Amino acid sequence: MKLTIKKKKVMLGLSGGVDSAVALYKLIEDGYDVIAVFMRNWDSALNRDILGNPTADDEICPQEKDYQDAKKVADKLGVELQRVDFVKEYWDRVFTYFLNEYKLNRTPNPDVLCNNEIKFKAFLDYAMLKDVDYIAMGHYARVDRSSGRAKLLRGIDQNKDQSYFLSQLTNEQLSKVIFPVGDLNKDEVRNIARKLDLAVKDKKDSTGICFIGERDFNKFLANYLPAKPGLMTRLDGTVIGKHYGLMNYTIGQRKGLGIGTIDGLDGPWFVVGKELGTNTLLVENKDNLDYLKSDKAIITNYVWRASKRDGKYTAKFRYRQKDVPVEVKFLNDKEFVVTYNNVSAVTPGQVCAIYDGDECVGSGFINEVFYQGERRRYS
C-alpha cells in the first residue's frame, strides 16, 4: 500500500508585485499546497471624491491594476487567486492610528502598522480559519525556527532587507510565517520572474503608503487633516518664512522647504524641530545642524522576542539606515531607553528596531529624544 504524504498548506499574500510572484513560484517548487490571496484594504471608490478627480491613468485605480497583475501571475502558475476584503480592518487599525499620530505632529510608519495589523494579524487570523499550516509573504527577511523560538533574521540582500518593517511581529506570529524570497537577492528574484515570463517581471517596486499607493502625500493628507499654516523660524527666533502645516514636515527634511540664501547663509536648509504650542517649524542651514543630533531616546510599546536583558546591541532608527551601536536599558514592560553617540534626526513616531548580530530581537516606537539631558523639540 502506497503512503500518501499530505502537503503542508500555505496561504500566500499575492500583491501584484514581482517579489510575491516569485514567492508563489518558490512555494510551488518546494512542494507546498498553495492558496493565493489578494488583499483589498483600501476602497478607492468610496474615497474618489475627496481624493480629487482621477486622471486618465486613474480610471483603473492602482489597487485594481495590482489585482489584475496578481491574477495573471496566479493563472500563469496554475493557482487559483482569492480576493479578501480587509478595508474595515485597515481603516480601524492602521489608517486611524496613522491620522492620530499626524495630529500629534509625529511621523508614523504605516508599513510597520500594516504588517502588524493586516498582513500578519487580520490575514493570519483569516488563514488559520481556513486550516492552513503557514502564511507566506514576499518580504526580504528570514525566519529561523531551529532553536525552538522563531527568530527574525535579516534578508540575505542587505539592500532590500525588510526586517525593520517586520520588527514588531511576535514570536507567535513568526512561528506561522514563511518568507520564500528571504534567501535571494533582488537580481535573482527578477531573473526568476523573467525566466518564467511572469507578467510582473519588470514591474517597478511600489513606494507609496502601504496599500494606498503613490500619491501627492500632502494633498492626500489634507483631505483628512486640514493643515494649519504658521511661521518657519531659526532656533534663535529669526523668522525665515511660513510653513503650510507642521504635520507636513519631518525631522531632518531637506526638500520642499522653499528657502534660498537668508542673511548670507546658503542652503540647503533642514527641518530641525517643531514647537507645537506656537505652531512653529524650526529650520537651520547646512552649517548649523547640531540640533538634529541626539544621544538618548525613550522607546515605548515595544515587542521583544529574545531574552530580555540590558546591554549592547545595534539599532536602526529608520529604514535603510546603517546600524548604530546602542545600549538598551529596560524601564518597565512598556518602555526602554537607548543611548548612542550623536545620531541625527531620530524622529518621534518612527520605529527603533534592535538587532543582535543578524537577528532582529525587537522594536518599539520612538517617543522622546534627548541630547546631553536636554529634550529635543522634535514633536
mmCIF file of C-alpha atoms in Angstrom:
data_model
loop_
_atom_site.group_PDB
_atom_site.id
_atom_site.type_symbol
_atom_site.label_atom_id
_atom_site.label_comp_id
_atom_site.label_asym_id
_atom_site.label_seq_id
_atom_site.Cartn_x
_atom_site.Cartn_y
_atom_site.Cartn_z
ATOM 1 C CA MET A 1 0.000 0.000 0.000
ATOM 2 C CA LYS A 2 1.444 3.356 -1.066
ATOM 3 C CA LEU A 3 1.509 6.043 1.606
ATOM 4 C CA THR A 4 0.256 9.476 0.626
ATOM 5 C CA ILE A 5 2.142 12.292 2.339
ATOM 6 C CA LYS A 6 -0.099 15.269 2.920
ATOM 7 C CA LYS A 7 1.408 18.513 1.658
ATOM 8 C CA LYS A 8 1.751 21.433 4.047
ATOM 9 C CA LYS A 9 -0.824 24.076 3.160
ATOM 10 C CA VAL A 10 0.334 27.696 2.779
ATOM 11 C CA MET A 11 -1.719 30.834 2.166
ATOM 12 C CA LEU A 12 0.327 33.448 0.277
ATOM 13 C CA GLY A 13 -0.411 37.157 0.094
ATOM 14 C CA LEU A 14 -0.087 37.810 -3.649
ATOM 15 C CA SER A 15 0.192 41.583 -4.031
ATOM 16 C CA GLY A 16 0.678 42.013 -7.756
ATOM 17 C CA GLY A 17 4.398 42.728 -7.398
ATOM 18 C CA VAL A 18 7.395 40.720 -8.525
ATOM 19 C CA ASP A 19 8.506 39.624 -5.027
ATOM 20 C CA SER A 20 5.275 37.885 -4.053
ATOM 21 C CA ALA A 21 5.019 36.441 -7.586
ATOM 22 C CA VAL A 22 8.389 34.717 -7.232
ATOM 23 C CA ALA A 23 7.451 33.732 -3.667
ATOM 24 C CA LEU A 24 4.472 31.866 -5.153
ATOM 25 C CA TYR A 25 6.710 30.045 -7.597
ATOM 26 C CA LYS A 26 9.200 29.131 -4.853
ATOM 27 C CA LEU A 27 6.435 27.682 -2.656
ATOM 28 C CA ILE A 28 5.135 25.548 -5.517
ATOM 29 C CA GLU A 29 8.672 24.440 -6.308
ATOM 30 C CA ASP A 30 9.202 23.461 -2.649
ATOM 31 C CA GLY A 31 6.144 21.213 -2.722
ATOM 32 C CA TYR A 32 3.622 23.234 -0.715
ATOM 33 C CA ASP A 33 -0.112 23.226 -1.357
ATOM 34 C CA VAL A 34 -0.557 26.946 -2.030
ATOM 35 C CA ILE A 35 -3.599 29.191 -1.770
ATOM 36 C CA ALA A 36 -3.014 32.661 -3.272
ATOM 37 C CA VAL A 37 -4.921 35.618 -1.815
ATOM 38 C CA PHE A 38 -5.086 39.242 -2.934
ATOM 39 C CA MET A 39 -5.840 41.571 -0.007
ATOM 40 C CA ARG A 40 -8.131 44.507 -0.684
ATOM 41 C CA ASN A 41 -7.505 47.084 2.029
ATOM 42 C CA TRP A 42 -8.429 50.485 0.624
ATOM 43 C CA ASP A 43 -11.742 51.402 -1.008
ATOM 44 C CA SER A 44 -10.745 53.838 -3.730
ATOM 45 C CA ALA A 45 -14.323 54.168 -4.990
ATOM 46 C CA LEU A 46 -15.557 55.489 -1.650
ATOM 47 C CA ASN A 47 -12.650 57.941 -1.438
ATOM 48 C CA ARG A 48 -12.595 59.033 -5.085
ATOM 49 C CA ASP A 49 -14.439 62.307 -4.463
ATOM 50 C CA ILE A 50 -12.202 63.530 -1.632
ATOM 51 C CA LEU A 51 -9.034 62.348 -3.355
ATOM 52 C CA GLY A 52 -9.716 64.586 -6.347
ATOM 53 C CA ASN A 53 -10.821 63.856 -9.887
ATOM 54 C CA PRO A 54 -8.977 60.879 -11.352
ATOM 55 C CA THR A 55 -6.753 61.397 -14.355
ATOM 56 C CA ALA A 56 -6.861 59.071 -17.344
ATOM 57 C CA ASP A 57 -4.205 56.936 -15.634
ATOM 58 C CA ASP A 58 -6.507 56.535 -12.617
ATOM 59 C CA GLU A 59 -9.501 55.162 -14.487
ATOM 60 C CA ILE A 60 -8.400 51.831 -13.081
ATOM 61 C CA CYS A 61 -7.114 52.525 -9.573
ATOM 62 C CA PRO A 62 -3.634 51.230 -8.657
ATOM 63 C CA GLN A 63 -5.123 48.564 -6.387
ATOM 64 C CA GLU A 64 -7.222 47.197 -9.245
ATOM 65 C CA LYS A 65 -4.184 47.128 -11.532
ATOM 66 C CA ASP A 66 -2.303 45.204 -8.854
ATOM 67 C CA TYR A 67 -5.145 42.682 -8.627
ATOM 68 C CA GLN A 68 -5.105 42.180 -12.372
ATOM 69 C CA ASP A 69 -1.328 41.618 -12.290
ATOM 70 C CA ALA A 70 -1.711 39.150 -9.409
ATOM 71 C CA LYS A 71 -4.382 37.292 -11.386
ATOM 72 C CA LYS A 72 -2.080 36.992 -14.408
ATOM 73 C CA VAL A 73 0.671 35.533 -12.220
ATOM 74 C CA ALA A 74 -1.682 33.083 -10.490
ATOM 75 C CA ASP A 75 -3.098 31.940 -13.831
ATOM 76 C CA LYS A 76 0.391 31.501 -15.266
ATOM 77 C CA LEU A 77 1.482 29.341 -12.319
ATOM 78 C CA GLY A 78 -1.762 27.381 -12.190
ATOM 79 C CA VAL A 79 -3.019 28.615 -8.819
ATOM 80 C CA GLU A 80 -6.486 29.931 -8.055
ATOM 81 C CA LEU A 81 -6.500 33.503 -6.721
ATOM 82 C CA GLN A 82 -8.923 34.519 -3.986
ATOM 83 C CA ARG A 83 -9.770 38.113 -3.145
ATOM 84 C CA VAL A 84 -10.284 39.045 0.506
ATOM 85 C CA ASP A 85 -11.555 42.375 1.857
ATOM 86 C CA PHE A 86 -9.817 43.938 4.886
ATOM 87 C CA VAL A 87 -10.969 47.534 4.241
ATOM 88 C CA LYS A 88 -12.596 47.991 7.669
ATOM 89 C CA GLU A 89 -9.628 46.446 9.488
ATOM 90 C CA TYR A 90 -7.208 48.694 7.612
ATOM 91 C CA TRP A 91 -9.204 51.840 8.408
ATOM 92 C CA ASP A 92 -9.742 50.960 12.094
ATOM 93 C CA ARG A 93 -6.320 49.529 12.929
ATOM 94 C CA VAL A 94 -3.891 51.314 10.593
ATOM 95 C CA PHE A 95 -5.227 54.462 8.964
ATOM 96 C CA THR A 96 -6.889 55.830 12.120
ATOM 97 C CA TYR A 97 -3.609 55.393 14.044
ATOM 98 C CA PHE A 98 -1.769 56.978 11.113
ATOM 99 C CA LEU A 99 -4.000 60.087 11.286
ATOM 100 C CA ASN A 100 -3.837 60.304 15.092
ATOM 101 C CA GLU A 101 -0.036 60.280 15.022
ATOM 102 C CA TYR A 102 -0.028 63.106 12.471
ATOM 103 C CA LYS A 103 -2.394 65.069 14.718
ATOM 104 C CA LEU A 104 0.347 64.835 17.359
ATOM 105 C CA ASN A 105 2.846 66.038 14.721
ATOM 106 C CA ARG A 106 4.727 62.761 14.819
ATOM 107 C CA THR A 107 5.923 60.908 11.731
ATOM 108 C CA PRO A 108 4.351 57.427 11.813
ATOM 109 C CA ASN A 109 5.428 54.443 9.754
ATOM 110 C CA PRO A 110 2.297 52.946 8.145
ATOM 111 C CA ASP A 111 4.207 49.990 6.681
ATOM 112 C CA VAL A 112 5.055 48.691 10.164
ATOM 113 C CA LEU A 113 1.441 49.066 11.326
ATOM 114 C CA CYS A 114 0.232 47.495 8.097
ATOM 115 C CA ASN A 115 2.379 44.429 8.760
ATOM 116 C CA ASN A 116 1.346 44.236 12.424
ATOM 117 C CA GLU A 117 -2.382 44.654 11.975
ATOM 118 C CA ILE A 118 -3.225 43.481 8.455
ATOM 119 C CA LYS A 119 -0.700 41.178 6.796
ATOM 120 C CA PHE A 120 0.311 39.293 9.942
ATOM 121 C CA LYS A 121 -2.820 39.658 12.060
ATOM 122 C CA ALA A 122 -6.071 40.049 10.114
ATOM 123 C CA PHE A 123 -4.689 37.968 7.243
ATOM 124 C CA LEU A 124 -3.136 35.415 9.609
ATOM 125 C CA ASP A 125 -6.417 35.069 11.535
ATOM 126 C CA TYR A 126 -8.263 34.576 8.242
ATOM 127 C CA ALA A 127 -5.736 31.969 7.106
ATOM 128 C CA MET A 128 -5.955 29.969 10.341
ATOM 129 C CA LEU A 129 -9.748 29.708 9.883
ATOM 130 C CA LYS A 130 -9.001 28.055 6.529
ATOM 131 C CA ASP A 131 -6.909 25.393 8.277
ATOM 132 C CA VAL A 132 -3.564 26.283 6.700
ATOM 133 C CA ASP A 133 -0.187 25.495 8.235
ATOM 134 C CA TYR A 134 1.570 28.754 7.341
ATOM 135 C CA ILE A 135 1.103 32.096 5.689
ATOM 136 C CA ALA A 136 3.726 33.483 3.317
ATOM 137 C CA MET A 137 4.733 36.922 2.047
ATOM 138 C CA GLY A 138 7.262 38.258 -0.449
ATOM 139 C CA HIS A 139 9.350 40.126 2.144
ATOM 140 C CA TYR A 140 13.141 40.122 2.149
ATOM 141 C CA ALA A 141 13.588 38.572 5.585
ATOM 142 C CA ARG A 142 14.127 35.122 7.091
ATOM 143 C CA VAL A 143 12.732 33.102 9.987
ATOM 144 C CA ASP A 144 14.917 30.644 11.915
ATOM 145 C CA ARG A 145 12.969 28.069 13.980
ATOM 146 C CA SER A 146 15.920 25.775 14.738
ATOM 147 C CA SER A 147 16.198 26.815 18.406
ATOM 148 C CA GLY A 148 12.536 26.266 19.189
ATOM 149 C CA ARG A 149 11.951 30.045 19.133
ATOM 150 C CA ALA A 150 11.076 31.794 15.900
ATOM 151 C CA LYS A 151 13.883 34.273 15.195
ATOM 152 C CA LEU A 152 13.515 37.119 12.730
ATOM 153 C CA LEU A 153 16.691 37.411 10.641
ATOM 154 C CA ARG A 154 17.733 39.982 8.075
ATOM 155 C CA GLY A 155 17.198 39.135 4.423
ATOM 156 C CA ILE A 156 20.256 37.939 2.508
ATOM 157 C CA ASP A 157 20.054 41.020 0.260
ATOM 158 C CA GLN A 158 21.167 43.774 2.650
ATOM 159 C CA ASN A 159 19.997 46.454 0.204
ATOM 160 C CA LYS A 160 16.439 45.082 0.297
ATOM 161 C CA ASP A 161 16.302 43.691 3.846
ATOM 162 C CA GLN A 162 12.824 44.372 5.299
ATOM 163 C CA SER A 163 13.302 43.097 8.846
ATOM 164 C CA TYR A 164 12.874 46.707 10.042
ATOM 165 C CA PHE A 165 9.257 46.742 8.807
ATOM 166 C CA LEU A 166 8.620 43.347 10.431
ATOM 167 C CA SER A 167 10.302 44.183 13.731
ATOM 168 C CA GLN A 168 7.060 44.433 15.746
ATOM 169 C CA LEU A 169 5.917 40.889 14.968
ATOM 170 C CA THR A 170 5.654 38.493 17.895
ATOM 171 C CA ASN A 171 7.257 35.050 18.194
ATOM 172 C CA GLU A 172 3.801 33.525 17.800
ATOM 173 C CA GLN A 173 3.193 35.367 14.527
ATOM 174 C CA LEU A 174 6.636 34.466 13.188
ATOM 175 C CA SER A 175 6.101 30.793 14.013
ATOM 176 C CA LYS A 176 3.414 30.724 11.309
ATOM 177 C CA VAL A 177 5.283 32.681 8.602
ATOM 178 C CA ILE A 178 7.401 31.734 5.582
ATOM 179 C CA PHE A 179 9.430 34.257 3.551
ATOM 180 C CA PRO A 180 10.279 32.373 0.318
ATOM 181 C CA VAL A 181 12.497 35.109 -1.185
ATOM 182 C CA GLY A 182 14.403 35.952 2.014
ATOM 183 C CA ASP A 183 17.342 33.827 0.856
ATOM 184 C CA LEU A 184 17.511 35.567 -2.524
ATOM 185 C CA ASN A 185 18.746 38.937 -3.683
ATOM 186 C CA LYS A 186 16.643 41.223 -5.853
ATOM 187 C CA ASP A 187 18.520 40.424 -9.061
ATOM 188 C CA GLU A 188 17.866 36.717 -8.521
ATOM 189 C CA VAL A 189 14.172 37.412 -7.998
ATOM 190 C CA ARG A 190 13.992 39.455 -11.210
ATOM 191 C CA ASN A 191 15.845 36.763 -13.142
ATOM 192 C CA ILE A 192 13.450 34.046 -11.950
ATOM 193 C CA ALA A 193 10.468 36.184 -12.956
ATOM 194 C CA ARG A 194 11.968 36.814 -16.388
ATOM 195 C CA LYS A 195 12.831 33.155 -16.891
ATOM 196 C CA LEU A 196 9.211 32.259 -16.117
ATOM 197 C CA ASP A 197 7.992 35.179 -18.257
ATOM 198 C CA LEU A 198 5.712 36.423 -15.475
ATOM 199 C CA ALA A 199 3.621 39.499 -16.263
ATOM 200 C CA VAL A 200 5.284 41.451 -13.409
ATOM 201 C CA LYS A 201 8.880 40.585 -14.327
ATOM 202 C CA ASP A 202 9.797 44.234 -14.976
ATOM 203 C CA LYS A 203 7.207 45.936 -12.759
ATOM 204 C CA LYS A 204 8.775 48.602 -10.548
ATOM 205 C CA ASP A 205 8.652 48.272 -6.777
ATOM 206 C CA SER A 206 5.875 50.174 -5.017
ATOM 207 C CA THR A 207 6.959 53.132 -2.856
ATOM 208 C CA GLY A 208 3.693 54.725 -1.739
ATOM 209 C CA ILE A 209 1.725 54.471 1.504
ATOM 210 C CA CYS A 210 1.045 50.823 2.342
ATOM 211 C CA PHE A 211 -1.949 49.649 0.271
ATOM 212 C CA ILE A 212 -2.918 53.204 -0.745
ATOM 213 C CA GLY A 213 -0.260 53.673 -3.385
ATOM 214 C CA GLU A 214 1.748 56.559 -4.730
ATOM 215 C CA ARG A 215 0.007 59.921 -4.380
ATOM 216 C CA ASP A 216 0.769 63.563 -3.707
ATOM 217 C CA PHE A 217 1.136 62.875 0.018
ATOM 218 C CA ASN A 218 0.466 66.374 1.385
ATOM 219 C CA LYS A 219 -2.626 66.737 -0.801
ATOM 220 C CA PHE A 220 -3.813 63.300 0.271
ATOM 221 C CA LEU A 221 -3.294 64.041 3.979
ATOM 222 C CA ALA A 222 -5.112 67.390 3.683
ATOM 223 C CA ASN A 223 -8.310 65.507 2.781
ATOM 224 C CA TYR A 224 -8.380 64.130 6.321
ATOM 225 C CA LEU A 225 -6.413 66.642 8.426
ATOM 226 C CA PRO A 226 -6.752 70.335 7.497
ATOM 227 C CA ALA A 227 -3.329 71.998 7.544
ATOM 228 C CA LYS A 228 -2.667 74.874 9.945
ATOM 229 C CA PRO A 229 -0.064 77.260 8.470
ATOM 230 C CA GLY A 230 2.416 79.015 10.748
ATOM 231 C CA LEU A 231 5.851 80.596 10.985
ATOM 232 C CA MET A 232 9.127 78.998 9.946
ATOM 233 C CA THR A 233 11.999 80.262 12.120
ATOM 234 C CA ARG A 234 15.601 79.544 13.030
ATOM 235 C CA LEU A 235 16.384 78.300 16.537
ATOM 236 C CA ASP A 236 17.173 81.868 17.633
ATOM 237 C CA GLY A 237 13.678 83.001 16.609
ATOM 238 C CA THR A 238 14.619 84.683 13.312
ATOM 239 C CA VAL A 239 11.630 84.379 11.005
ATOM 240 C CA ILE A 240 12.530 82.681 7.725
ATOM 241 C CA GLY A 241 9.107 82.284 6.151
ATOM 242 C CA LYS A 242 5.869 80.351 6.555
ATOM 243 C CA HIS A 243 5.083 76.652 6.658
ATOM 244 C CA TYR A 244 1.857 75.015 5.470
ATOM 245 C CA GLY A 245 1.188 72.754 8.481
ATOM 246 C CA LEU A 246 3.625 71.087 10.900
ATOM 247 C CA MET A 247 2.272 67.633 10.059
ATOM 248 C CA ASN A 248 3.627 68.004 6.518
ATOM 249 C CA TYR A 249 7.261 68.095 7.687
ATOM 250 C CA THR A 250 9.554 65.566 9.297
ATOM 251 C CA ILE A 251 12.743 65.964 11.308
ATOM 252 C CA GLY A 252 15.781 66.157 9.018
ATOM 253 C CA GLN A 253 13.690 67.014 5.943
ATOM 254 C CA ARG A 254 15.582 68.929 3.293
ATOM 255 C CA LYS A 255 13.365 69.059 0.209
ATOM 256 C CA GLY A 256 10.293 71.212 -0.235
ATOM 257 C CA LEU A 257 11.173 73.999 2.219
ATOM 258 C CA GLY A 258 11.464 76.721 -0.436
ATOM 259 C CA ILE A 259 14.324 78.528 1.323
ATOM 260 C CA GLY A 260 17.208 80.112 -0.561
ATOM 261 C CA THR A 261 20.008 82.317 0.786
ATOM 262 C CA ILE A 262 18.956 84.029 4.044
ATOM 263 C CA ASP A 263 21.101 86.625 5.856
ATOM 264 C CA GLY A 264 24.134 85.480 3.874
ATOM 265 C CA LEU A 265 23.556 81.807 4.779
ATOM 266 C CA ASP A 266 23.350 79.444 1.838
ATOM 267 C CA GLY A 267 21.256 76.317 1.730
ATOM 268 C CA PRO A 268 20.403 73.606 1.832
ATOM 269 C CA TRP A 269 18.121 74.126 4.827
ATOM 270 C CA PHE A 270 16.766 71.369 7.065
ATOM 271 C CA VAL A 271 13.885 70.884 9.495
ATOM 272 C CA VAL A 272 15.468 70.647 12.964
ATOM 273 C CA GLY A 273 12.418 70.830 15.237
ATOM 274 C CA LYS A 274 8.784 71.734 15.869
ATOM 275 C CA GLU A 275 7.113 73.844 18.555
ATOM 276 C CA LEU A 276 3.517 72.703 18.929
ATOM 277 C CA GLY A 277 2.479 75.430 21.345
ATOM 278 C CA THR A 278 3.332 78.228 18.906
ATOM 279 C CA ASN A 279 2.823 76.144 15.719
ATOM 280 C CA THR A 280 6.393 76.981 14.664
ATOM 281 C CA LEU A 281 8.636 74.997 12.339
ATOM 282 C CA LEU A 282 12.332 75.217 13.268
ATOM 283 C CA VAL A 283 14.893 75.190 10.452
ATOM 284 C CA GLU A 284 18.657 75.640 10.137
ATOM 285 C CA ASN A 285 21.082 75.615 7.225
ATOM 286 C CA LYS A 286 23.725 73.009 6.457
ATOM 287 C CA ASP A 287 26.315 74.679 8.713
ATOM 288 C CA ASN A 288 24.111 74.671 11.837
ATOM 289 C CA LEU A 289 22.773 71.150 12.195
ATOM 290 C CA ASP A 290 23.941 70.226 15.698
ATOM 291 C CA TYR A 291 20.344 70.441 16.925
ATOM 292 C CA LEU A 292 19.497 67.397 14.819
ATOM 293 C CA LYS A 293 21.855 65.292 16.933
ATOM 294 C CA SER A 294 20.707 63.258 19.907
ATOM 295 C CA ASP A 295 22.255 60.691 22.235
ATOM 296 C CA LYS A 296 19.265 59.135 24.021
ATOM 297 C CA ALA A 297 15.703 58.132 23.183
ATOM 298 C CA ILE A 298 12.749 56.700 25.105
ATOM 299 C CA ILE A 299 11.193 53.773 23.212
ATOM 300 C CA THR A 300 7.599 52.775 24.010
ATOM 301 C CA ASN A 301 5.130 49.973 23.201
ATOM 302 C CA TYR A 302 7.925 47.571 22.404
ATOM 303 C CA VAL A 303 7.868 43.944 21.275
ATOM 304 C CA TRP A 304 10.842 41.847 22.423
ATOM 305 C CA ARG A 305 11.347 38.327 21.065
ATOM 306 C CA ALA A 306 14.620 37.284 22.745
ATOM 307 C CA SER A 307 15.657 37.005 26.395
ATOM 308 C CA LYS A 308 15.119 40.423 27.913
ATOM 309 C CA ARG A 309 18.478 41.790 29.022
ATOM 310 C CA ASP A 310 20.073 45.215 29.254
ATOM 311 C CA GLY A 311 23.209 45.528 27.181
ATOM 312 C CA LYS A 312 24.862 46.400 23.899
ATOM 313 C CA TYR A 313 23.066 45.932 20.577
ATOM 314 C CA THR A 314 22.746 47.758 17.277
ATOM 315 C CA ALA A 315 19.694 49.704 16.135
ATOM 316 C CA LYS A 316 18.019 51.170 13.073
ATOM 317 C CA PHE A 317 16.040 54.347 13.706
ATOM 318 C CA ARG A 318 14.678 54.351 10.156
ATOM 319 C CA TYR A 319 14.637 52.061 7.138
ATOM 320 C CA ARG A 320 17.897 51.815 5.141
ATOM 321 C CA GLN A 321 19.849 53.492 7.930
ATOM 322 C CA LYS A 322 23.146 51.817 8.771
ATOM 323 C CA ASP A 323 23.202 50.005 12.101
ATOM 324 C CA VAL A 324 24.037 52.259 15.053
ATOM 325 C CA PRO A 325 25.747 50.857 18.191
ATOM 326 C CA VAL A 326 23.387 51.342 21.156
ATOM 327 C CA GLU A 327 22.953 50.375 24.782
ATOM 328 C CA VAL A 328 19.489 49.223 25.841
ATOM 329 C CA LYS A 329 18.112 49.585 29.376
ATOM 330 C CA PHE A 330 14.621 48.314 30.122
ATOM 331 C CA LEU A 331 12.487 50.614 32.286
ATOM 332 C CA ASN A 332 9.315 48.512 32.527
ATOM 333 C CA ASP A 333 7.083 46.292 30.389
ATOM 334 C CA LYS A 334 6.271 49.160 28.013
ATOM 335 C CA GLU A 335 9.438 51.260 27.763
ATOM 336 C CA PHE A 336 13.167 51.007 27.318
ATOM 337 C CA VAL A 337 15.923 53.591 26.864
ATOM 338 C CA VAL A 338 18.514 53.500 24.106
ATOM 339 C CA THR A 339 21.718 55.533 24.364
ATOM 340 C CA TYR A 340 24.058 56.139 21.435
ATOM 341 C CA ASN A 341 26.615 58.574 20.099
ATOM 342 C CA ASN A 342 25.324 61.693 18.329
ATOM 343 C CA VAL A 343 22.874 60.359 15.735
ATOM 344 C CA SER A 344 20.962 62.841 13.555
ATOM 345 C CA ALA A 345 17.202 63.013 13.012
ATOM 346 C CA VAL A 346 15.987 60.333 15.423
ATOM 347 C CA THR A 347 12.295 61.070 14.926
ATOM 348 C CA PRO A 348 9.339 60.585 17.335
ATOM 349 C CA GLY A 349 6.711 58.255 15.886
ATOM 350 C CA GLN A 350 9.218 56.203 13.904
ATOM 351 C CA VAL A 351 10.273 52.671 14.827
ATOM 352 C CA CYS A 352 13.532 51.823 16.594
ATOM 353 C CA ALA A 353 14.451 48.250 15.603
ATOM 354 C CA ILE A 354 17.037 46.458 17.771
ATOM 355 C CA TYR A 355 19.478 43.858 16.403
ATOM 356 C CA ASP A 356 21.741 41.290 17.991
ATOM 357 C CA GLY A 357 24.003 40.442 15.075
ATOM 358 C CA ASP A 358 21.824 39.125 12.250
ATOM 359 C CA GLU A 359 18.735 38.758 14.415
ATOM 360 C CA CYS A 360 16.171 41.496 14.916
ATOM 361 C CA VAL A 361 15.287 40.886 18.571
ATOM 362 C CA GLY A 362 12.574 43.526 18.884
ATOM 363 C CA SER A 363 11.468 47.096 18.388
ATOM 364 C CA GLY A 364 9.352 49.927 19.738
ATOM 365 C CA PHE A 365 8.239 53.433 18.837
ATOM 366 C CA ILE A 366 10.432 56.482 19.419
ATOM 367 C CA ASN A 367 8.627 58.672 21.957
ATOM 368 C CA GLU A 368 11.091 61.290 23.245
ATOM 369 C CA VAL A 369 14.585 62.272 22.110
ATOM 370 C CA PHE A 370 17.380 63.898 24.185
ATOM 371 C CA TYR A 371 20.853 65.376 23.781
ATOM 372 C CA GLN A 372 23.069 65.762 26.836
ATOM 373 C CA GLY A 373 19.993 65.649 29.049
ATOM 374 C CA GLU A 374 18.007 68.238 27.058
ATOM 375 C CA ARG A 375 14.742 67.134 25.442
ATOM 376 C CA ARG A 376 14.720 67.930 21.746
ATOM 377 C CA ARG A 377 11.749 69.856 20.332
ATOM 378 C CA TYR A 378 11.137 67.243 17.660
ATOM 379 C CA SER A 379 7.388 66.877 18.088
#
